[in-house]
PDB file of C-alpha atoms in Angstrom:
ATOM      1  CA  MET A   1       0.000   0.000   0.000  1.00 35.00           C
ATOM      2  CA  LYS A   2       1.374   3.364  -1.015  1.00 41.00           C
ATOM      3  CA  VAL A   3       1.691   5.958   1.742  1.00 44.00           C
ATOM      4  CA  ILE A   4       0.729   9.477   0.652  1.00 48.00           C
ATOM      5  CA  GLY A   5       0.402  12.963   2.137  1.00 66.00           C
ATOM      6  CA  SER A   6       1.773  14.008   5.520  1.00 80.00           C
ATOM      7  CA  ALA A   7       2.413  10.414   6.618  1.00 87.00           C
ATOM      8  CA  ALA A   8       4.597   9.839   3.564  1.00 88.00           C
ATOM      9  CA  LYS A   9       6.723  12.880   4.410  1.00 92.00           C
ATOM     10  CA  THR A  10       7.331  11.606   7.932  1.00 94.00           C
ATOM     11  CA  VAL A  11       8.033   8.085   6.645  1.00 90.00           C
ATOM     12  CA  PHE A  12      10.627   9.549   4.260  1.00 91.00           C
ATOM     13  CA  TYR A  13      12.624  10.967   7.172  1.00 93.00           C
ATOM     14  CA  LEU A  14      12.065   7.881   9.319  1.00 92.00           C
ATOM     15  CA  LYS A  15      13.656   5.723   6.637  1.00 90.00           C
ATOM     16  CA  LYS A  16      16.597   8.109   6.386  1.00 91.00           C
ATOM     17  CA  ILE A  17      17.342   8.127  10.107  1.00 90.00           C
ATOM     18  CA  GLN A  18      16.091   4.684  11.145  1.00 82.00           C
ATOM     19  CA  GLY A  19      15.967   2.429   8.097  1.00 76.00           C
ATOM     20  CA  GLN A  20      13.055   0.211   7.142  1.00 71.00           C
ATOM     21  CA  HIS A  21      12.337  -1.246  10.573  1.00 74.00           C
ATOM     22  CA  PRO A  22      10.168  -1.006  12.475  1.00 84.00           C
ATOM     23  CA  ASN A  23       7.325  -0.521  10.004  1.00 89.00           C
ATOM     24  CA  TRP A  24       5.400   2.399  11.527  1.00 92.00           C
ATOM     25  CA  SER A  25       1.704   2.809  10.814  1.00 93.00           C
ATOM     26  CA  LEU A  26       1.086   6.566  10.800  1.00 94.00           C
ATOM     27  CA  HIS A  27      -2.281   8.334  10.860  1.00 94.00           C
ATOM     28  CA  TYR A  28      -2.500  12.107  10.416  1.00 94.00           C
ATOM     29  CA  LYS A  29      -5.417  14.219  11.614  1.00 92.00           C
ATOM     30  CA  ILE A  30      -5.956  17.829  10.628  1.00 90.00           C
ATOM     31  CA  LYS A  31      -7.784  18.462  13.880  1.00 89.00           C
ATOM     32  CA  CYS A  32      -9.058  16.215  16.645  1.00 88.00           C
ATOM     33  CA  LYS A  33     -10.264  16.335  20.218  1.00 88.00           C
ATOM     34  CA  SER A  34      -7.321  14.291  21.506  1.00 91.00           C
ATOM     35  CA  THR A  35      -4.756  12.018  19.862  1.00 94.00           C
ATOM     36  CA  GLU A  36      -4.928   9.882  23.020  1.00 93.00           C
ATOM     37  CA  ASN A  37      -8.633   9.261  22.419  1.00 93.00           C
ATOM     38  CA  GLU A  38      -7.986   8.595  18.732  1.00 94.00           C
ATOM     39  CA  LEU A  39      -5.284   6.041  19.543  1.00 96.00           C
ATOM     40  CA  THR A  40      -7.447   4.338  22.161  1.00 95.00           C
ATOM     41  CA  ASN A  41     -10.305   4.019  19.657  1.00 94.00           C
ATOM     42  CA  LEU A  42      -7.966   2.679  16.974  1.00 94.00           C
ATOM     43  CA  LEU A  43      -6.508   0.013  19.265  1.00 94.00           C
ATOM     44  CA  ARG A  44      -9.959  -0.934  20.493  1.00 91.00           C
ATOM     45  CA  TYR A  45     -10.927  -2.147  17.019  1.00 88.00           C
ATOM     46  CA  ALA A  46      -7.545  -3.192  15.628  1.00 87.00           C
ATOM     47  CA  GLU A  47      -5.100  -4.953  17.928  1.00 87.00           C
ATOM     48  CA  ILE A  48      -1.511  -3.812  17.750  1.00 93.00           C
ATOM     49  CA  LYS A  49       0.699  -6.087  15.647  1.00 91.00           C
ATOM     50  CA  ARG A  50       4.193  -7.294  16.390  1.00 89.00           C
ATOM     51  CA  ASN A  51       6.882  -5.163  14.741  1.00 88.00           C
ATOM     52  CA  GLN A  52       4.346  -2.502  13.735  1.00 93.00           C
ATOM     53  CA  PRO A  53       4.137   0.478  16.093  1.00 96.00           C
ATOM     54  CA  VAL A  54       1.355   2.952  15.389  1.00 96.00           C
ATOM     55  CA  ALA A  55       1.059   6.710  15.824  1.00 96.00           C
ATOM     56  CA  ILE A  56      -1.741   9.277  15.585  1.00 96.00           C
ATOM     57  CA  ILE A  57      -0.416  12.749  14.711  1.00 96.00           C
ATOM     58  CA  ALA A  58      -2.580  15.871  14.782  1.00 94.00           C
ATOM     59  CA  ARG A  59      -1.941  19.352  13.464  1.00 92.00           C
ATOM     60  CA  GLU A  60      -4.164  20.641  16.233  1.00 91.00           C
ATOM     61  CA  GLN A  61      -5.877  19.253  19.362  1.00 87.00           C
ATOM     62  CA  PHE A  62      -8.691  21.091  21.076  1.00 79.00           C
ATOM     63  CA  SER A  63      -9.102  18.894  24.162  1.00 65.00           C
ATOM     64  CA  GLY A  64      -5.712  17.366  24.896  1.00 57.00           C
ATOM     65  CA  PHE A  65      -4.684  16.399  28.410  1.00 57.00           C
ATOM     66  CA  GLY A  66      -1.423  15.689  30.202  1.00 56.00           C
ATOM     67  CA  GLN A  67      -0.231  14.564  33.634  1.00 58.00           C
ATOM     68  CA  ASN A  68      -3.028  14.469  36.256  1.00 57.00           C
ATOM     69  CA  SER A  69      -5.533  15.330  33.499  1.00 56.00           C
ATOM     70  CA  LYS A  70      -4.128  18.856  33.152  1.00 63.00           C
ATOM     71  CA  THR A  71      -5.162  20.725  30.016  1.00 65.00           C
ATOM     72  CA  TRP A  72      -2.687  20.246  27.189  1.00 62.00           C
ATOM     73  CA  VAL A  73      -2.757  23.327  24.957  1.00 70.00           C
ATOM     74  CA  SER A  74      -2.110  22.084  21.416  1.00 81.00           C
ATOM     75  CA  PRO A  75      -2.393  24.816  18.744  1.00 88.00           C
ATOM     76  CA  LYS A  76      -1.232  24.631  15.136  1.00 92.00           C
ATOM     77  CA  GLY A  77       2.518  24.597  14.695  1.00 94.00           C
ATOM     78  CA  GLY A  78       3.435  22.018  17.329  1.00 96.00           C
ATOM     79  CA  ILE A  79       3.902  18.268  17.201  1.00 96.00           C
ATOM     80  CA  TRP A  80       1.008  16.542  18.953  1.00 96.00           C
ATOM     81  CA  LEU A  81       0.994  12.772  18.804  1.00 97.00           C
ATOM     82  CA  SER A  82       0.082   9.557  20.554  1.00 97.00           C
ATOM     83  CA  ALA A  83       1.961   6.385  19.715  1.00 98.00           C
ATOM     84  CA  ALA A  84       1.918   2.732  20.738  1.00 98.00           C
ATOM     85  CA  TYR A  85       4.821   0.309  20.469  1.00 98.00           C
ATOM     86  CA  PRO A  86       4.396  -3.500  20.632  1.00 97.00           C
ATOM     87  CA  ILE A  87       6.347  -5.256  23.383  1.00 97.00           C
ATOM     88  CA  PHE A  88       4.816  -8.719  24.010  1.00 96.00           C
ATOM     89  CA  SER A  89       7.277  -9.529  26.785  1.00 96.00           C
ATOM     90  CA  LYS A  90       7.388 -10.155  30.532  1.00 95.00           C
ATOM     91  CA  GLU A  91      10.914  -8.744  30.762  1.00 95.00           C
ATOM     92  CA  PHE A  92      10.221  -5.091  29.884  1.00 97.00           C
ATOM     93  CA  LYS A  93      11.089  -2.782  32.800  1.00 96.00           C
ATOM     94  CA  SER A  94       7.936  -0.681  33.055  1.00 95.00           C
ATOM     95  CA  GLN A  95       9.111   1.292  36.095  1.00 95.00           C
ATOM     96  CA  ILE A  96      11.835   3.041  34.069  1.00 97.00           C
ATOM     97  CA  PHE A  97       9.972   3.436  30.767  1.00 97.00           C
ATOM     98  CA  ASN A  98       9.386   7.149  31.353  1.00 97.00           C
ATOM     99  CA  LEU A  99      13.130   7.598  31.951  1.00 98.00           C
ATOM    100  CA  SER A 100      14.253   5.554  28.947  1.00 98.00           C
ATOM    101  CA  LEU A 101      11.972   7.695  26.782  1.00 98.00           C
ATOM    102  CA  GLY A 102      13.088  10.915  28.450  1.00 98.00           C
ATOM    103  CA  ILE A 103      16.799  10.255  27.995  1.00 98.00           C
ATOM    104  CA  LYS A 104      16.387   9.266  24.352  1.00 98.00           C
ATOM    105  CA  ILE A 105      14.532  12.507  23.640  1.00 98.00           C
ATOM    106  CA  CYS A 106      17.273  14.431  25.463  1.00 98.00           C
ATOM    107  CA  GLU A 107      19.981  12.611  23.521  1.00 98.00           C
ATOM    108  CA  MET A 108      18.171  13.266  20.250  1.00 97.00           C
ATOM    109  CA  LEU A 109      18.052  17.002  20.960  1.00 98.00           C
ATOM    110  CA  LYS A 110      21.652  17.055  22.157  1.00 97.00           C
ATOM    111  CA  GLN A 111      22.691  15.589  18.794  1.00 96.00           C
ATOM    112  CA  GLU A 112      21.103  18.682  17.251  1.00 95.00           C
ATOM    113  CA  ASN A 113      23.175  20.908  19.588  1.00 96.00           C
ATOM    114  CA  ILE A 114      20.155  21.739  21.720  1.00 97.00           C
ATOM    115  CA  ASN A 115      20.984  21.535  25.418  1.00 96.00           C
ATOM    116  CA  VAL A 116      18.009  20.271  27.380  1.00 98.00           C
ATOM    117  CA  CYS A 117      17.326  18.770  30.782  1.00 98.00           C
ATOM    118  CA  LEU A 118      14.908  16.202  32.162  1.00 98.00           C
ATOM    119  CA  LYS A 119      12.334  17.345  34.689  1.00 97.00           C
ATOM    120  CA  TRP A 120      11.314  14.193  36.514  1.00 97.00           C
ATOM    121  CA  PRO A 121       9.214  12.326  35.653  1.00 96.00           C
ATOM    122  CA  ASN A 122       8.193  13.298  32.117  1.00 95.00           C
ATOM    123  CA  ASP A 123       9.052  16.793  30.886  1.00 97.00           C
ATOM    124  CA  ILE A 124      11.893  18.150  28.778  1.00 98.00           C
ATOM    125  CA  PHE A 125      13.070  21.659  29.629  1.00 98.00           C
ATOM    126  CA  ILE A 126      15.457  24.211  28.206  1.00 97.00           C
ATOM    127  CA  GLY A 127      16.623  26.210  31.185  1.00 94.00           C
ATOM    128  CA  SER A 128      13.475  27.081  33.110  1.00 95.00           C
ATOM    129  CA  LYS A 129      11.052  26.652  30.201  1.00 96.00           C
ATOM    130  CA  LYS A 130       9.216  23.580  29.001  1.00 96.00           C
ATOM    131  CA  LEU A 131       9.790  22.354  25.453  1.00 97.00           C
ATOM    132  CA  ILE A 132       8.258  18.855  25.517  1.00 97.00           C
ATOM    133  CA  GLY A 133       5.825  16.999  27.716  1.00 95.00           C
ATOM    134  CA  PHE A 134       5.042  13.318  27.438  1.00 96.00           C
ATOM    135  CA  LEU A 135       2.631  10.954  29.160  1.00 94.00           C
ATOM    136  CA  PRO A 136       3.801   7.299  29.108  1.00 95.00           C
ATOM    137  CA  LYS A 137       1.616   4.273  29.801  1.00 95.00           C
ATOM    138  CA  VAL A 138       2.227   0.534  29.983  1.00 96.00           C
ATOM    139  CA  ILE A 139      -0.490  -1.853  28.786  1.00 96.00           C
ATOM    140  CA  THR A 140      -0.466  -5.374  30.194  1.00 95.00           C
ATOM    141  CA  ARG A 141      -2.302  -8.639  29.638  1.00 93.00           C
ATOM    142  CA  GLY A 142      -1.758 -10.961  32.565  1.00 92.00           C
ATOM    143  CA  ASN A 143       1.967 -10.937  33.360  1.00 91.00           C
ATOM    144  CA  GLU A 144       2.909  -9.871  29.862  1.00 96.00           C
ATOM    145  CA  ILE A 145       3.381  -6.288  28.719  1.00 97.00           C
ATOM    146  CA  THR A 146       1.512  -6.088  25.433  1.00 97.00           C
ATOM    147  CA  TYR A 147       2.573  -2.609  24.399  1.00 97.00           C
ATOM    148  CA  VAL A 148       3.707   0.747  25.687  1.00 98.00           C
ATOM    149  CA  ARG A 149       2.232   4.031  24.592  1.00 97.00           C
ATOM    150  CA  VAL A 150       2.941   7.707  24.920  1.00 97.00           C
ATOM    151  CA  GLY A 151       1.099  10.948  24.378  1.00 95.00           C
ATOM    152  CA  LEU A 152       3.597  13.674  23.482  1.00 96.00           C
ATOM    153  CA  GLY A 153       3.513  17.380  22.776  1.00 95.00           C
ATOM    154  CA  MET A 154       6.463  19.338  21.410  1.00 97.00           C
ATOM    155  CA  ASN A 155       6.437  23.102  20.905  1.00 97.00           C
ATOM    156  CA  VAL A 156       7.861  23.819  17.459  1.00 97.00           C
ATOM    157  CA  LEU A 157       6.390  26.804  15.620  1.00 97.00           C
ATOM    158  CA  ASN A 158       3.383  27.377  17.858  1.00 95.00           C
ATOM    159  CA  TYR A 159       2.697  30.125  20.352  1.00 92.00           C
ATOM    160  CA  THR A 160       3.681  29.143  23.900  1.00 92.00           C
ATOM    161  CA  PRO A 161       2.717  30.624  27.279  1.00 89.00           C
ATOM    162  CA  SER A 162       5.422  32.323  29.358  1.00 91.00           C
ATOM    163  CA  GLU A 163       6.395  29.098  31.154  1.00 91.00           C
ATOM    164  CA  GLY A 164       7.133  27.363  27.853  1.00 95.00           C
ATOM    165  CA  THR A 165       9.433  27.737  24.874  1.00 97.00           C
ATOM    166  CA  SER A 166       9.468  26.443  21.316  1.00 97.00           C
ATOM    167  CA  LEU A 167      11.998  25.001  18.909  1.00 97.00           C
ATOM    168  CA  SER A 168      11.541  28.099  16.779  1.00 97.00           C
ATOM    169  CA  LYS A 169      12.581  30.357  19.664  1.00 97.00           C
ATOM    170  CA  VAL A 170      15.528  28.148  20.585  1.00 97.00           C
ATOM    171  CA  LEU A 171      16.859  27.892  17.034  1.00 97.00           C
ATOM    172  CA  GLN A 172      15.815  31.473  16.202  1.00 96.00           C
ATOM    173  CA  THR A 173      14.226  30.481  12.913  1.00 97.00           C
ATOM    174  CA  LYS A 174      10.830  29.594  11.508  1.00 96.00           C
ATOM    175  CA  ASN A 175      12.432  27.460   8.818  1.00 97.00           C
ATOM    176  CA  ILE A 176      11.758  24.158  10.602  1.00 97.00           C
ATOM    177  CA  ASN A 177      10.662  20.914   8.985  1.00 96.00           C
ATOM    178  CA  GLN A 178       8.023  19.410  11.263  1.00 96.00           C
ATOM    179  CA  TYR A 179       8.038  16.069   9.449  1.00 96.00           C
ATOM    180  CA  TYR A 180      11.752  15.685  10.160  1.00 97.00           C
ATOM    181  CA  TRP A 181      11.233  16.429  13.846  1.00 97.00           C
ATOM    182  CA  THR A 182       8.225  14.117  14.044  1.00 97.00           C
ATOM    183  CA  ALA A 183      10.401  11.336  12.645  1.00 96.00           C
ATOM    184  CA  LYS A 184      13.103  12.158  15.204  1.00 97.00           C
ATOM    185  CA  VAL A 185      10.582  11.884  18.046  1.00 97.00           C
ATOM    186  CA  LEU A 186       9.283   8.521  16.764  1.00 97.00           C
ATOM    187  CA  LYS A 187      12.869   7.290  16.438  1.00 96.00           C
ATOM    188  CA  ALA A 188      13.495   8.305  20.072  1.00 97.00           C
ATOM    189  CA  PHE A 189      10.439   6.270  21.108  1.00 97.00           C
ATOM    190  CA  HIS A 190      11.842   3.256  19.268  1.00 96.00           C
ATOM    191  CA  ASP A 191      15.259   3.749  20.867  1.00 97.00           C
ATOM    192  CA  SER A 192      13.695   3.998  24.324  1.00 97.00           C
ATOM    193  CA  VAL A 193      12.215   0.526  23.898  1.00 97.00           C
ATOM    194  CA  GLU A 194      15.525  -0.838  22.634  1.00 96.00           C
ATOM    195  CA  CYS A 195      17.520   0.481  25.610  1.00 97.00           C
ATOM    196  CA  ASN A 196      14.961  -0.431  28.284  1.00 96.00           C
ATOM    197  CA  SER A 197      16.758  -3.653  29.216  1.00 95.00           C
ATOM    198  CA  ASN A 198      19.902  -1.710  30.185  1.00 97.00           C
ATOM    199  CA  LYS A 199      18.677  -0.370  33.503  1.00 97.00           C
ATOM    200  CA  ASP A 200      22.036   0.986  34.719  1.00 98.00           C
ATOM    201  CA  TYR A 201      22.480   2.987  31.523  1.00 98.00           C
ATOM    202  CA  VAL A 202      18.969   4.425  31.774  1.00 98.00           C
ATOM    203  CA  ILE A 203      19.289   5.476  35.429  1.00 98.00           C
ATOM    204  CA  ASN A 204      22.800   6.917  35.000  1.00 98.00           C
ATOM    205  CA  SER A 205      21.767   8.857  31.897  1.00 98.00           C
ATOM    206  CA  ALA A 206      18.604  10.126  33.589  1.00 98.00           C
ATOM    207  CA  ASN A 207      20.675  11.512  36.464  1.00 98.00           C
ATOM    208  CA  LYS A 208      23.014  13.250  34.013  1.00 98.00           C
ATOM    209  CA  PHE A 209      20.088  15.011  32.331  1.00 98.00           C
ATOM    210  CA  LEU A 210      18.089  15.588  35.547  1.00 98.00           C
ATOM    211  CA  THR A 211      17.383  19.200  36.479  1.00 98.00           C
ATOM    212  CA  LYS A 212      17.263  19.815  40.224  1.00 97.00           C
ATOM    213  CA  ARG A 213      15.576  23.196  40.175  1.00 94.00           C
ATOM    214  CA  PHE A 214      11.975  21.899  40.109  1.00 95.00           C
ATOM    215  CA  LEU A 215      10.782  20.188  43.260  1.00 96.00           C
ATOM    216  CA  PRO A 216       7.587  18.103  43.254  1.00 93.00           C
ATOM    217  CA  SER A 217       4.416  19.951  44.176  1.00 90.00           C
ATOM    218  CA  GLY A 218       4.051  20.596  47.898  1.00 91.00           C
ATOM    219  CA  PHE A 219       7.753  20.842  48.762  1.00 95.00           C
ATOM    220  CA  CYS A 220       9.442  24.170  49.536  1.00 93.00           C
ATOM    221  CA  SER A 221      12.810  24.916  47.916  1.00 93.00           C
ATOM    222  CA  ASN A 222      13.920  26.697  51.105  1.00 93.00           C
ATOM    223  CA  THR A 223      13.780  23.377  52.926  1.00 95.00           C
ATOM    224  CA  TRP A 224      14.040  20.588  50.375  1.00 97.00           C
ATOM    225  CA  LYS A 225      16.362  19.821  47.483  1.00 97.00           C
ATOM    226  CA  ILE A 226      16.493  17.114  44.843  1.00 98.00           C
ATOM    227  CA  ARG A 227      19.120  14.469  45.471  1.00 98.00           C
ATOM    228  CA  ASP A 228      18.851  12.093  42.503  1.00 98.00           C
ATOM    229  CA  ILE A 229      16.849   9.383  40.746  1.00 98.00           C
ATOM    230  CA  ASP A 230      17.186   6.033  42.475  1.00 98.00           C
ATOM    231  CA  SER A 231      17.695   2.595  40.920  1.00 96.00           C
ATOM    232  CA  ASN A 232      13.933   2.070  40.615  1.00 95.00           C
ATOM    233  CA  GLY A 233      13.333   5.317  38.737  1.00 97.00           C
ATOM    234  CA  ASN A 234      11.941   7.196  41.744  1.00 97.00           C
ATOM    235  CA  LEU A 235      12.944  10.748  42.653  1.00 98.00           C
ATOM    236  CA  ARG A 236      14.781  11.207  45.952  1.00 98.00           C
ATOM    237  CA  ILE A 237      14.563  14.546  47.741  1.00 98.00           C
ATOM    238  CA  GLU A 238      16.161  15.518  51.032  1.00 97.00           C
ATOM    239  CA  ASN A 239      16.377  18.149  53.744  1.00 96.00           C
ATOM    240  CA  GLN A 240      18.705  18.364  56.712  1.00 93.00           C
ATOM    241  CA  THR A 241      17.072  15.463  58.547  1.00 95.00           C
ATOM    242  CA  GLN A 242      14.993  13.470  56.056  1.00 96.00           C
ATOM    243  CA  LEU A 243      15.221  11.587  52.771  1.00 97.00           C
ATOM    244  CA  LYS A 244      11.965  11.119  50.887  1.00 97.00           C
ATOM    245  CA  VAL A 245      11.300   8.880  47.897  1.00 97.00           C
ATOM    246  CA  ILE A 246       8.736  10.222  45.413  1.00 96.00           C
ATOM    247  CA  THR A 247       7.171   7.622  43.150  1.00 94.00           C
ATOM    248  CA  ARG A 248       5.706   8.417  39.750  1.00 81.00           C
ATOM    249  CA  PHE A 249       2.441   6.590  40.397  1.00 70.00           C
TER     250      PHE A 249
END
């Protein structure tokens, strides 16, 4: 089957940077309520196949949501997608999936000479401003992990609020190929699955990219500070007398 339109443009760059495998199934939407809802509906009627990850990519979302069901503003000009990757294994380390994805996105941007940091558990920042947010999930059947999925938003050419930034602002140009960057994000997702078995590498890399300026909600920076990410992917914070472990779930 011949791939045409926006999907074909992304596939072109995917093949250049990743080769033929895996064989992504890409679905572009001009506008939708939420790519997460679209992906859920797609997988409800068509089970994910081995070696064929799938992604829903929208030019615009009008009802996206992020961590803790927070509103995810998704205007034209950004990359808004939800993707699922087949696993079919009992060995996949679900507790560090958010970190393996985070470090691969950070590494991808670093290769483009963009210095970013990881805000635990699932945001990518440049300095004090958010560039990318992602919401990872692990889908199981019995003891087996069937697939992992992620909803991701990346500010590219779109307007951002004061707490955010965009690729356009960072690179100081509007001449940005969104299909190339979409392919780079999908490649990072693939790489995050590939490196998941190397737990030491994931944790060590996550600590190298970790920013310590943003404490979890409810903790005062005058009292608490971030120590590191532990071997289970949890965030450890400390004060003069206590060490607390913050879990993602």
